[in-house]
């Protein structure tokens, strides 16, 4: 293939060949002249010999089928391939990598850089791409010391991004045939986005702080009661009975909390392994209704199971105990947080679930989004929806409900035996089943929690 570079190489080779020929012609002419003089050869003969040599040289240089530029082209192309491979490696890296000239201008940058900074960086100065002073300092230090530099900086925006930049001066191995005057300094810059890591660290430490706080409160109150029982209430049977009752409910609360924490941790541990057993969602709903009917009774409420399916069964791939936990947590919440005489309905069906109310607020993925993600048609998706006719949930609370320990009203949740982990457990189980959760709420009309699952393929 004839490229611009090939033409350039051929042109240079042509010049070299011409100069070469002139030299050979000149030298052979001189040699013939000297020989003719020394050996007393007639000029005509010497010229003839020279002409023969010239014709031989011309045949060698111009007529013989020798492409003088080919070896040069090959050598240059080999180097070009190495260079292009390096560029391909750079482009394949998922995080920003930049080759910087000594003056701070970007010579090369991979597509991840353009994505990260939101503009085409090549040819621009680093100061116009990363405005953080820490980055400039790291570059200056790298130039001054010729040593690699690492520094953290924050990219401000609607959401701040915590990043780390590595600046490495690139020293070329000194080789004899390099003209060091022509080789400019280069620096390799690598940027790593640590935001997810930071967020996870923050979540982990918040979680530990929340869990410790939740356990500490009942423990501290129990210690207070023990002290009183051993002190001035030592002889008072009535006070003892009352305090023991409170201590029992505090201990039960701690047990519920520890049980929920353990469930959450075991679900998280298996979250990357979707379950493979077959479970009938209608049976799950019936079981939960039976298990929670005493609770419904205590609130003077009812739980109704409605199947919208033709054949009355809906098999999904799932873990039976986990699916029971999902439906149980949601039904228990629907009973707990609806106002008087709760009416809870568990609906099982396929495709689009019935909407709670036209004006309802919604959070989470829709049936279409989940089926597109799962590679299913929307009609194949299976849902189980738990509806209540309570007061509903406020707009600002809806997106946060599945966060660990998030409660709309902490005192109300505690009074009803809540731990603040119920919906977090539901979300993690649904994630493990590669399903989806949608929450709807209509003020004064109630809430609907819809869990979507994939139908069993077997
Ligand atoms: P909790 O243990 O406090 O019930 P959850 O994670 O199960 O924790 O629920 C979080 C919060 O969501 C509850 O504290 C409650 O404020 C709210 N909530 C959950 N379900 C409903 C519902 N059906 N109606 C109204 N509010 C609800």
Short mmCIF file of C-alpha atoms and ligand atoms in Angstrom, two decimals:
data_model
loop_
_atom_site.label_atom_id
_atom_site.label_comp_id
_atom_site.label_asym_id
_atom_site.label_seq_id
_atom_site.Cartn_x
_atom_site.Cartn_y
_atom_site.Cartn_z
CA UNK A 1 0.00 0.00 0.00
CA UNK A 2 1.42 3.36 -1.05
CA UNK A 3 1.21 5.78 1.87
CA UNK A 4 2.48 9.34 2.29
CA UNK A 5 5.30 7.94 4.39
CA UNK A 6 6.22 5.40 1.65
CA UNK A 7 6.39 8.22 -0.94
CA UNK A 8 8.56 10.31 1.35
CA UNK A 9 10.91 7.35 1.94
CA UNK A 10 11.05 6.61 -1.86
CA UNK A 11 11.89 10.28 -2.57
CA UNK A 12 14.72 10.31 -0.03
CA UNK A 13 15.98 6.95 -1.38
CA UNK A 14 15.97 8.42 -4.94
CA UNK A 15 18.09 11.37 -3.78
CA UNK A 16 20.51 9.06 -1.97
CA UNK A 17 20.77 6.84 -5.07
CA UNK A 18 21.46 9.82 -7.35
CA UNK A 19 24.19 11.18 -5.09
CA UNK A 20 25.57 7.67 -4.79
CA UNK A 21 25.68 7.30 -8.59
CA UNK A 22 27.42 10.63 -9.03
CA UNK A 23 30.09 9.62 -6.52
CA UNK A 24 30.58 6.20 -8.17
CA UNK A 25 30.79 7.85 -11.62
CA UNK A 26 33.28 10.42 -10.37
CA UNK A 27 35.46 7.89 -8.54
CA UNK A 28 35.49 5.39 -11.41
CA UNK A 29 36.27 8.21 -13.88
CA UNK A 30 39.18 9.30 -11.69
CA UNK A 31 40.43 5.71 -11.36
CA UNK A 32 40.27 5.19 -15.14
CA UNK A 33 42.15 8.47 -15.71
CA UNK A 34 44.94 7.51 -13.27
CA UNK A 35 45.24 4.00 -14.72
CA UNK A 36 45.34 5.37 -18.28
CA UNK A 37 48.12 7.79 -17.36
CA UNK A 38 50.18 5.20 -15.43
CA UNK A 39 49.75 2.35 -17.92
CA UNK A 40 49.95 4.57 -20.95
CA UNK A 41 46.57 3.46 -22.23
CA UNK A 42 45.14 5.57 -25.06
CA UNK A 43 42.53 8.04 -23.83
CA UNK A 44 39.86 6.58 -26.09
CA UNK A 45 40.28 3.14 -24.57
CA UNK A 46 40.24 4.54 -21.05
CA UNK A 47 37.05 6.48 -21.83
CA UNK A 48 35.53 3.32 -23.30
CA UNK A 49 36.39 1.35 -20.15
CA UNK A 50 34.92 4.16 -18.04
CA UNK A 51 31.73 4.14 -20.17
CA UNK A 52 31.44 0.36 -19.66
CA UNK A 53 31.83 0.86 -15.87
CA UNK A 54 29.26 3.66 -15.99
CA UNK A 55 26.78 1.46 -17.87
CA UNK A 56 27.33 -1.30 -15.31
CA UNK A 57 26.72 1.18 -12.50
CA UNK A 58 23.63 2.57 -14.26
CA UNK A 59 22.31 -0.95 -14.69
CA UNK A 60 22.93 -1.58 -11.01
CA UNK A 61 21.45 1.69 -9.83
CA UNK A 62 18.62 2.32 -12.25
CA UNK A 63 17.72 -0.71 -14.33
CA UNK A 64 18.22 -3.63 -11.97
CA UNK A 65 14.99 -4.36 -10.20
CA UNK A 66 16.16 -3.14 -6.82
CA UNK A 67 13.85 -0.94 -4.80
CA UNK A 68 16.28 0.95 -2.67
CA UNK A 69 13.63 2.31 -0.35
CA UNK A 70 12.18 -1.07 0.67
CA UNK A 71 14.60 -1.85 3.56
CA UNK A 72 14.15 1.68 4.95
CA UNK A 73 10.37 1.39 4.61
CA UNK A 74 10.44 -1.91 6.45
CA UNK A 75 12.54 -0.55 9.31
CA UNK A 76 10.36 2.54 9.68
CA UNK A 77 7.18 0.49 9.49
CA UNK A 78 8.41 -1.85 12.23
CA UNK A 79 8.90 1.15 14.48
CA UNK A 80 5.50 2.51 13.47
CA UNK A 81 3.83 -0.77 14.40
CA UNK A 82 5.46 -0.64 17.85
CA UNK A 83 4.26 2.95 18.24
CA UNK A 84 0.73 2.12 17.09
CA UNK A 85 0.55 -0.84 19.46
CA UNK A 86 1.51 1.46 22.33
CA UNK A 87 -1.22 3.85 21.27
CA UNK A 88 -3.72 0.96 21.09
CA UNK A 89 -2.72 -0.13 24.62
CA UNK A 90 -3.25 3.43 25.82
CA UNK A 91 -6.64 3.63 24.10
CA UNK A 92 -7.72 0.31 25.58
CA UNK A 93 -7.12 1.49 29.15
CA UNK A 94 -10.38 2.37 30.89
CA UNK A 95 -8.90 5.25 32.88
CA UNK A 96 -7.36 8.51 31.63
CA UNK A 97 -3.77 8.23 30.36
CA UNK A 98 -2.00 11.27 28.94
CA UNK A 99 1.39 11.80 27.29
CA UNK A 100 2.52 15.28 28.17
CA UNK A 101 5.22 17.45 26.58
CA UNK A 102 7.74 19.13 28.88
CA UNK A 103 5.85 22.44 28.58
CA UNK A 104 2.65 20.85 29.92
CA UNK A 105 0.79 20.51 26.59
CA UNK A 106 -1.03 17.23 25.95
CA UNK A 107 0.59 15.38 23.09
CA UNK A 108 -1.53 12.24 23.25
CA UNK A 109 -4.50 11.19 25.35
CA UNK A 110 -6.72 8.12 25.30
CA UNK A 111 -10.54 8.28 24.79
CA UNK A 112 -11.05 7.74 28.56
CA UNK A 113 -9.41 11.14 29.12
CA UNK A 114 -11.80 12.93 26.75
CA UNK A 115 -14.70 11.20 28.51
CA UNK A 116 -13.35 12.16 31.92
CA UNK A 117 -12.70 15.84 31.19
CA UNK A 118 -15.58 16.27 28.72
CA UNK A 119 -13.42 17.85 25.98
CA UNK A 120 -10.81 16.78 23.41
CA UNK A 121 -7.55 17.23 25.40
CA UNK A 122 -4.86 16.82 22.71
CA UNK A 123 -3.01 20.07 22.05
CA UNK A 124 -4.36 21.74 25.19
CA UNK A 125 -2.38 22.71 28.26
CA UNK A 126 -2.90 20.62 31.40
CA UNK A 127 -3.99 23.74 33.33
CA UNK A 128 -7.01 24.12 31.07
CA UNK A 129 -7.99 20.47 31.58
CA UNK A 130 -7.40 19.90 35.30
CA UNK A 131 -7.77 23.13 37.18
CA UNK A 132 -6.76 21.75 40.59
CA UNK A 133 -3.62 23.46 42.03
CA UNK A 134 -2.45 20.08 43.40
CA UNK A 135 -2.16 18.76 39.82
CA UNK A 136 -0.01 21.71 38.75
CA UNK A 137 2.26 21.26 41.76
CA UNK A 138 2.71 17.57 40.97
CA UNK A 139 3.66 18.42 37.36
CA UNK A 140 6.13 21.09 38.45
CA UNK A 141 7.69 18.74 41.01
CA UNK A 142 7.98 15.96 38.42
CA UNK A 143 9.75 18.32 35.98
CA UNK A 144 12.09 19.69 38.67
CA UNK A 145 13.00 16.43 40.35
CA UNK A 146 12.61 14.01 37.39
CA UNK A 147 10.94 11.74 39.92
CA UNK A 148 7.40 10.27 39.77
CA UNK A 149 4.78 12.24 41.74
CA UNK A 150 1.40 11.15 43.14
CA UNK A 151 -1.27 13.48 44.47
CA UNK A 152 -5.01 13.44 45.25
CA UNK A 153 -7.38 16.14 44.03
CA UNK A 154 -11.10 16.80 43.76
CA UNK A 155 -12.95 17.63 40.54
CA UNK A 156 -15.86 19.83 41.58
CA UNK A 157 -19.20 19.44 39.86
CA UNK A 158 -22.78 18.50 40.62
CA UNK A 159 -21.18 15.49 42.32
CA UNK A 160 -17.57 15.94 43.47
CA UNK A 161 -15.12 13.37 42.11
CA UNK A 162 -12.17 12.27 44.22
CA UNK A 163 -9.21 11.47 41.99
CA UNK A 164 -5.55 10.50 42.22
CA UNK A 165 -3.02 11.58 39.62
CA UNK A 166 0.30 9.82 38.91
CA UNK A 167 2.88 11.89 36.99
CA UNK A 168 5.89 9.94 35.73
CA UNK A 169 8.74 11.60 33.80
CA UNK A 170 9.67 9.33 30.90
CA UNK A 171 13.44 8.94 30.63
CA UNK A 172 14.65 7.29 27.41
CA UNK A 173 17.51 4.83 27.67
CA UNK A 174 20.56 6.77 26.40
CA UNK A 175 21.72 5.23 23.14
CA UNK A 176 24.78 6.26 21.19
CA UNK A 177 22.93 6.88 17.94
CA UNK A 178 20.31 9.14 19.59
CA UNK A 179 20.73 12.82 19.11
CA UNK A 180 19.77 13.90 22.60
CA UNK A 181 19.26 17.49 21.40
CA UNK A 182 16.31 16.32 19.31
CA UNK A 183 14.64 14.32 22.07
CA UNK A 184 12.26 16.39 24.17
CA UNK A 185 11.13 15.41 27.67
CA UNK A 186 7.81 13.64 28.03
CA UNK A 187 5.67 12.81 31.05
CA UNK A 188 3.10 10.09 31.46
CA UNK A 189 0.04 11.12 33.43
CA UNK A 190 -2.43 8.56 34.79
CA UNK A 191 -5.63 9.59 36.52
CA UNK A 192 -7.59 7.23 38.73
CA UNK A 193 -11.17 8.03 39.85
CA UNK A 194 -11.44 7.03 43.51
CA UNK A 195 -15.01 8.28 44.00
CA UNK A 196 -16.64 4.82 44.13
CA UNK A 197 -13.96 3.58 46.52
CA UNK A 198 -14.44 6.66 48.74
CA UNK A 199 -18.22 6.29 48.65
CA UNK A 200 -17.96 2.61 49.64
CA UNK A 201 -15.56 3.49 52.47
CA UNK A 202 -17.98 6.18 53.65
CA UNK A 203 -20.94 3.77 53.43
CA UNK A 204 -19.03 1.13 55.36
CA UNK A 205 -18.05 3.48 58.15
CA UNK A 206 -21.59 4.98 58.28
CA UNK A 207 -22.98 1.46 58.48
CA UNK A 208 -20.70 0.47 61.35
CA UNK A 209 -21.50 3.73 63.16
CA UNK A 210 -25.27 3.21 62.67
CA UNK A 211 -25.21 -0.46 63.67
CA UNK A 212 -23.15 0.27 66.80
CA UNK A 213 -25.47 3.13 67.71
CA UNK A 214 -28.56 0.94 67.25
CA UNK A 215 -27.08 -1.74 69.52
CA UNK A 216 -25.64 0.67 72.05
CA UNK A 217 -28.96 2.36 72.86
CA UNK A 218 -30.82 -0.76 74.13
CA UNK A 219 -27.65 -2.04 75.82
CA UNK A 220 -27.16 1.22 77.72
CA UNK A 221 -30.79 1.23 78.81
CA UNK A 222 -30.54 -2.41 79.97
CA UNK A 223 -27.44 -1.60 82.02
CA UNK A 224 -29.34 1.27 83.65
CA UNK A 225 -32.19 -1.05 84.59
CA UNK A 226 -29.81 -3.71 85.96
CA UNK A 227 -28.19 -1.07 88.17
CA UNK A 228 -31.60 0.05 89.49
CA UNK A 229 -32.68 -3.56 90.08
CA UNK A 230 -29.54 -4.23 92.10
CA UNK A 231 -29.89 -0.92 93.95
CA UNK A 232 -32.99 0.69 95.34
CA UNK A 233 -35.48 -1.57 93.49
CA UNK A 234 -33.92 -4.68 95.06
CA UNK A 235 -36.95 -5.30 97.29
CA UNK A 236 -39.69 -3.80 95.09
CA UNK A 237 -41.42 -6.70 93.30
CA UNK A 238 -43.67 -4.43 91.23
CA UNK A 239 -40.83 -2.27 89.89
CA UNK A 240 -38.76 -5.40 89.25
CA UNK A 241 -41.54 -6.89 87.12
CA UNK A 242 -41.93 -3.68 85.14
CA UNK A 243 -38.19 -3.27 84.52
CA UNK A 244 -37.72 -6.91 83.55
CA UNK A 245 -40.48 -6.45 80.98
CA UNK A 246 -38.71 -3.43 79.47
CA UNK A 247 -35.38 -5.29 79.50
CA UNK A 248 -36.96 -8.20 77.69
CA UNK A 249 -38.30 -5.96 74.94
CA UNK A 250 -34.89 -4.25 74.61
CA UNK A 251 -33.15 -7.63 74.37
CA UNK A 252 -35.69 -8.75 71.75
CA UNK A 253 -34.99 -5.57 69.80
CA UNK A 254 -31.26 -6.30 69.87
CA UNK A 255 -31.92 -9.86 68.73
CA UNK A 256 -34.03 -8.59 65.80
CA UNK A 257 -31.27 -6.18 64.87
CA UNK A 258 -28.53 -8.81 65.02
CA UNK A 259 -30.71 -11.25 63.01
CA UNK A 260 -31.32 -8.58 60.33
CA UNK A 261 -27.62 -7.69 60.23
CA UNK A 262 -26.73 -11.34 59.77
CA UNK A 263 -29.34 -11.77 56.99
CA UNK A 264 -28.00 -8.70 55.22
CA UNK A 265 -24.43 -9.91 55.41
CA UNK A 266 -25.23 -13.44 54.19
CA UNK A 267 -27.31 -12.07 51.28
CA UNK A 268 -24.51 -9.70 50.33
CA UNK A 269 -22.04 -12.56 50.44
CA UNK A 270 -24.09 -14.52 47.86
CA UNK A 271 -25.27 -11.54 45.84
CA UNK A 272 -23.16 -12.43 42.80
CA UNK A 273 -24.59 -15.99 42.66
CA UNK A 274 -28.18 -15.94 41.40
CA UNK A 275 -30.25 -18.80 42.89
CA UNK A 276 -31.27 -21.65 40.60
CA UNK A 277 -34.08 -23.39 42.47
CA UNK A 278 -37.70 -23.11 41.30
CA UNK A 279 -40.18 -21.35 43.53
CA UNK A 280 -43.92 -20.74 43.09
CA UNK A 281 -44.61 -17.08 43.96
CA UNK A 282 -48.31 -17.78 44.63
CA UNK A 283 -47.36 -20.34 47.30
CA UNK A 284 -44.86 -17.87 48.78
CA UNK A 285 -47.63 -15.25 49.07
CA UNK A 286 -50.02 -17.77 50.66
CA UNK A 287 -47.38 -18.81 53.19
CA UNK A 288 -46.67 -15.22 54.18
CA UNK A 289 -50.40 -14.51 54.52
CA UNK A 290 -50.76 -17.49 56.87
CA UNK A 291 -47.66 -16.55 58.89
CA UNK A 292 -48.66 -12.89 59.29
CA UNK A 293 -52.40 -13.34 59.87
CA UNK A 294 -51.93 -13.10 63.69
CA UNK A 295 -50.03 -9.82 63.17
CA UNK A 296 -52.80 -8.57 60.84
CA UNK A 297 -55.30 -9.63 63.52
CA UNK A 298 -53.47 -7.64 66.18
CA UNK A 299 -53.92 -4.50 63.99
CA UNK A 300 -57.51 -5.51 63.14
CA UNK A 301 -56.37 -5.68 59.54
CA UNK A 302 -56.57 -8.14 56.63
CA UNK A 303 -54.19 -9.65 54.09
CA UNK A 304 -55.58 -10.78 50.75
CA UNK A 305 -53.70 -12.74 48.06
CA UNK A 306 -54.83 -12.15 44.44
CA UNK A 307 -53.40 -14.03 41.50
CA UNK A 308 -53.83 -12.37 38.10
CA UNK A 309 -52.56 -15.53 36.37
CA UNK A 310 -54.66 -17.92 34.30
CA UNK A 311 -53.26 -21.10 35.79
CA UNK A 312 -52.83 -19.87 39.38
CA UNK A 313 -49.10 -20.63 39.67
CA UNK A 314 -46.05 -18.60 38.80
CA UNK A 315 -42.70 -20.34 38.93
CA UNK A 316 -39.57 -18.19 39.14
CA UNK A 317 -35.91 -19.07 39.64
CA UNK A 318 -35.26 -18.11 43.22
CA UNK A 319 -34.36 -18.92 46.78
CA UNK A 320 -37.57 -19.84 48.61
CA UNK A 321 -36.51 -18.55 52.04
CA UNK A 322 -35.26 -15.28 50.60
CA UNK A 323 -38.43 -14.71 48.56
CA UNK A 324 -40.52 -15.40 51.68
CA UNK A 325 -38.38 -12.83 53.52
CA UNK A 326 -39.03 -10.23 50.78
CA UNK A 327 -42.80 -10.69 50.80
CA UNK A 328 -42.87 -10.97 54.60
CA UNK A 329 -40.88 -7.73 55.16
CA UNK A 330 -43.09 -5.82 52.69
CA UNK A 331 -46.36 -7.21 54.07
CA UNK A 332 -45.22 -6.60 57.65
CA UNK A 333 -44.38 -2.96 56.73
CA UNK A 334 -47.73 -2.54 54.98
CA UNK A 335 -49.48 -3.67 58.17
CA UNK A 336 -47.20 -1.64 60.48
CA UNK A 337 -47.24 1.67 58.64
CA UNK A 338 -50.82 1.80 57.36
CA UNK A 339 -53.15 3.66 59.63
CA UNK A 340 -56.03 1.92 61.41
CA UNK A 341 -57.38 -1.45 60.27
CA UNK A 342 -54.84 -2.03 57.48
CA UNK A 343 -56.02 -3.66 54.25
CA UNK A 344 -53.07 -5.30 52.53
CA UNK A 345 -53.25 -6.97 49.10
CA UNK A 346 -50.58 -9.23 47.62
CA UNK A 347 -50.96 -9.32 43.82
CA UNK A 348 -49.11 -11.77 41.60
CA UNK A 349 -49.06 -11.41 37.83
CA UNK A 350 -47.06 -11.09 34.63
CA UNK A 351 -46.16 -8.05 32.50
CA UNK A 352 -47.15 -4.51 33.55
CA UNK A 353 -48.44 -4.37 37.14
CA UNK A 354 -51.58 -2.34 37.87
CA UNK A 355 -50.72 1.24 38.86
CA UNK A 356 -51.56 2.40 42.37
CA UNK A 357 -53.07 5.70 41.23
CA UNK A 358 -52.56 7.90 38.17
CA UNK A 359 -50.96 10.67 40.25
CA UNK A 360 -48.80 8.31 42.32
CA UNK A 361 -45.13 9.13 42.95
CA UNK A 362 -42.72 6.45 41.76
CA UNK A 363 -39.13 5.39 42.37
CA UNK A 364 -37.09 2.48 41.01
CA UNK A 365 -37.05 0.91 37.58
CA UNK A 366 -40.16 0.40 35.45
CA UNK A 367 -41.21 -3.01 34.05
CA UNK A 368 -39.91 -1.95 30.60
CA UNK A 369 -36.50 -0.95 31.95
CA UNK A 370 -36.11 -4.19 33.91
CA UNK A 371 -37.25 -6.41 31.03
CA UNK A 372 -34.90 -4.58 28.62
CA UNK A 373 -32.02 -5.12 31.06
CA UNK A 374 -32.96 -8.80 31.44
CA UNK A 375 -33.36 -9.31 27.67
CA UNK A 376 -37.04 -10.27 28.09
CA UNK A 377 -40.18 -8.90 26.55
CA UNK A 378 -42.12 -6.82 29.10
CA UNK A 379 -44.99 -9.34 29.04
CA UNK A 380 -42.75 -12.14 30.37
CA UNK A 381 -41.65 -10.35 33.53
CA UNK A 382 -43.22 -11.69 36.71
CA UNK A 383 -44.28 -9.36 39.51
CA UNK A 384 -45.47 -9.59 43.07
CA UNK A 385 -46.96 -6.38 44.40
CA UNK A 386 -47.73 -5.58 48.04
CA UNK A 387 -50.28 -2.77 48.34
CA UNK A 388 -51.70 -1.00 51.31
CA UNK A 389 -54.26 1.73 51.80
CA UNK A 390 -52.25 3.71 54.34
CA UNK A 391 -51.16 7.34 54.29
CA UNK A 392 -48.44 6.88 51.68
CA UNK A 393 -44.81 8.04 51.72
CA UNK A 394 -43.51 11.58 51.13
CA UNK A 395 -41.68 12.41 47.89
CA UNK A 396 -38.36 13.17 49.64
CA UNK A 397 -38.38 9.83 51.51
CA UNK A 398 -39.22 7.57 48.54
CA UNK A 399 -35.74 7.27 46.94
CA UNK A 400 -34.04 6.72 50.32
CA UNK A 401 -36.26 3.99 51.77
CA UNK A 402 -33.96 1.12 50.79
CA UNK A 403 -30.88 2.69 52.46
CA UNK A 404 -29.75 0.84 55.56
CA UNK A 405 -31.21 2.32 58.75
CA UNK A 406 -33.24 4.91 56.83
CA UNK A 407 -36.58 5.46 58.55
CA UNK A 408 -39.20 8.11 57.88
CA UNK A 409 -40.03 8.29 61.57
CA UNK A 410 -37.45 6.63 63.82
CA UNK A 411 -39.66 6.55 66.91
CA UNK A 412 -42.63 5.07 65.02
CA UNK A 413 -40.37 2.41 63.47
CA UNK A 414 -38.86 1.49 66.86
CA UNK A 415 -42.28 1.41 68.52
CA UNK A 416 -43.41 -1.09 65.88
CA UNK A 417 -40.36 -3.31 66.25
CA UNK A 418 -38.58 -1.99 63.13
CA UNK A 419 -34.82 -2.12 62.68
CA UNK A 420 -34.53 0.12 59.60
CA UNK A 421 -33.01 -2.77 57.66
CA UNK A 422 -36.16 -4.45 56.25
CA UNK A 423 -36.19 -2.69 52.87
CA UNK A 424 -32.38 -2.88 52.52
CA UNK A 425 -32.70 -6.67 52.88
CA UNK A 426 -35.53 -6.67 50.29
CA UNK A 427 -33.39 -4.70 47.83
CA UNK A 428 -30.36 -6.97 48.21
CA UNK A 429 -32.42 -10.14 47.76
CA UNK A 430 -34.01 -8.70 44.61
CA UNK A 431 -30.55 -7.72 43.31
CA UNK A 432 -29.36 -11.27 43.88
CA UNK A 433 -32.35 -12.51 41.85
CA UNK A 434 -31.45 -9.98 39.10
CA UNK A 435 -34.93 -8.51 39.43
CA UNK A 436 -36.12 -5.01 40.23
CA UNK A 437 -38.05 -3.04 42.83
CA UNK A 438 -40.47 -0.20 42.20
CA UNK A 439 -42.08 1.81 44.99
CA UNK A 440 -45.22 3.85 44.42
CA UNK A 441 -47.01 6.10 46.82
CA UNK A 442 -50.11 8.26 46.63
CA UNK A 443 -50.77 10.62 49.48
CA UNK A 444 -53.72 9.43 51.54
CA UNK A 445 -54.30 6.46 49.22
CA UNK A 446 -51.49 4.12 50.17
CA UNK A 447 -48.27 2.59 48.88
CA UNK A 448 -47.38 -0.24 46.52
CA UNK A 449 -44.06 -2.12 46.54
CA UNK A 450 -43.65 -4.11 43.31
CA UNK A 451 -40.91 -6.75 43.03
CA UNK A 452 -40.08 -7.96 39.50
CA UNK A 453 -38.55 -11.36 38.80
CA UNK A 454 -37.57 -13.38 35.74
CA UNK A 455 -39.79 -16.37 34.95
CA UNK A 456 -38.21 -19.81 35.30
CA UNK A 457 -36.67 -21.00 32.01
CA UNK A 458 -37.12 -24.70 32.86
P1 LIG B 1 -38.25 -0.64 59.48
O1 LIG B 1 -37.56 -1.72 60.19
O2 LIG B 1 -38.13 0.69 60.15
O3 LIG B 1 -39.65 -0.97 59.11
P2 LIG B 1 -37.71 -0.74 56.66
O4 LIG B 1 -36.43 -0.71 55.95
O5 LIG B 1 -38.55 -1.95 56.49
O6 LIG B 1 -37.38 -0.46 58.16
O7 LIG B 1 -38.56 0.51 56.20
C1 LIG B 1 -37.94 1.78 56.20
C2 LIG B 1 -38.97 2.87 56.43
O8 LIG B 1 -39.85 2.96 55.29
C3 LIG B 1 -39.88 2.61 57.59
O9 LIG B 1 -39.30 3.05 58.78
C4 LIG B 1 -41.11 3.40 57.21
O10 LIG B 1 -40.94 4.72 57.63
C5 LIG B 1 -41.13 3.39 55.69
N1 LIG B 1 -42.10 2.41 55.14
C6 LIG B 1 -41.84 1.15 54.75
N2 LIG B 1 -42.93 0.57 54.27
C7 LIG B 1 -43.93 1.48 54.32
C8 LIG B 1 -45.31 1.48 53.97
N3 LIG B 1 -45.91 0.41 53.44
N4 LIG B 1 -46.03 2.62 54.18
C9 LIG B 1 -45.44 3.71 54.69
N5 LIG B 1 -44.14 3.79 55.06
C10 LIG B 1 -43.39 2.68 54.88
#
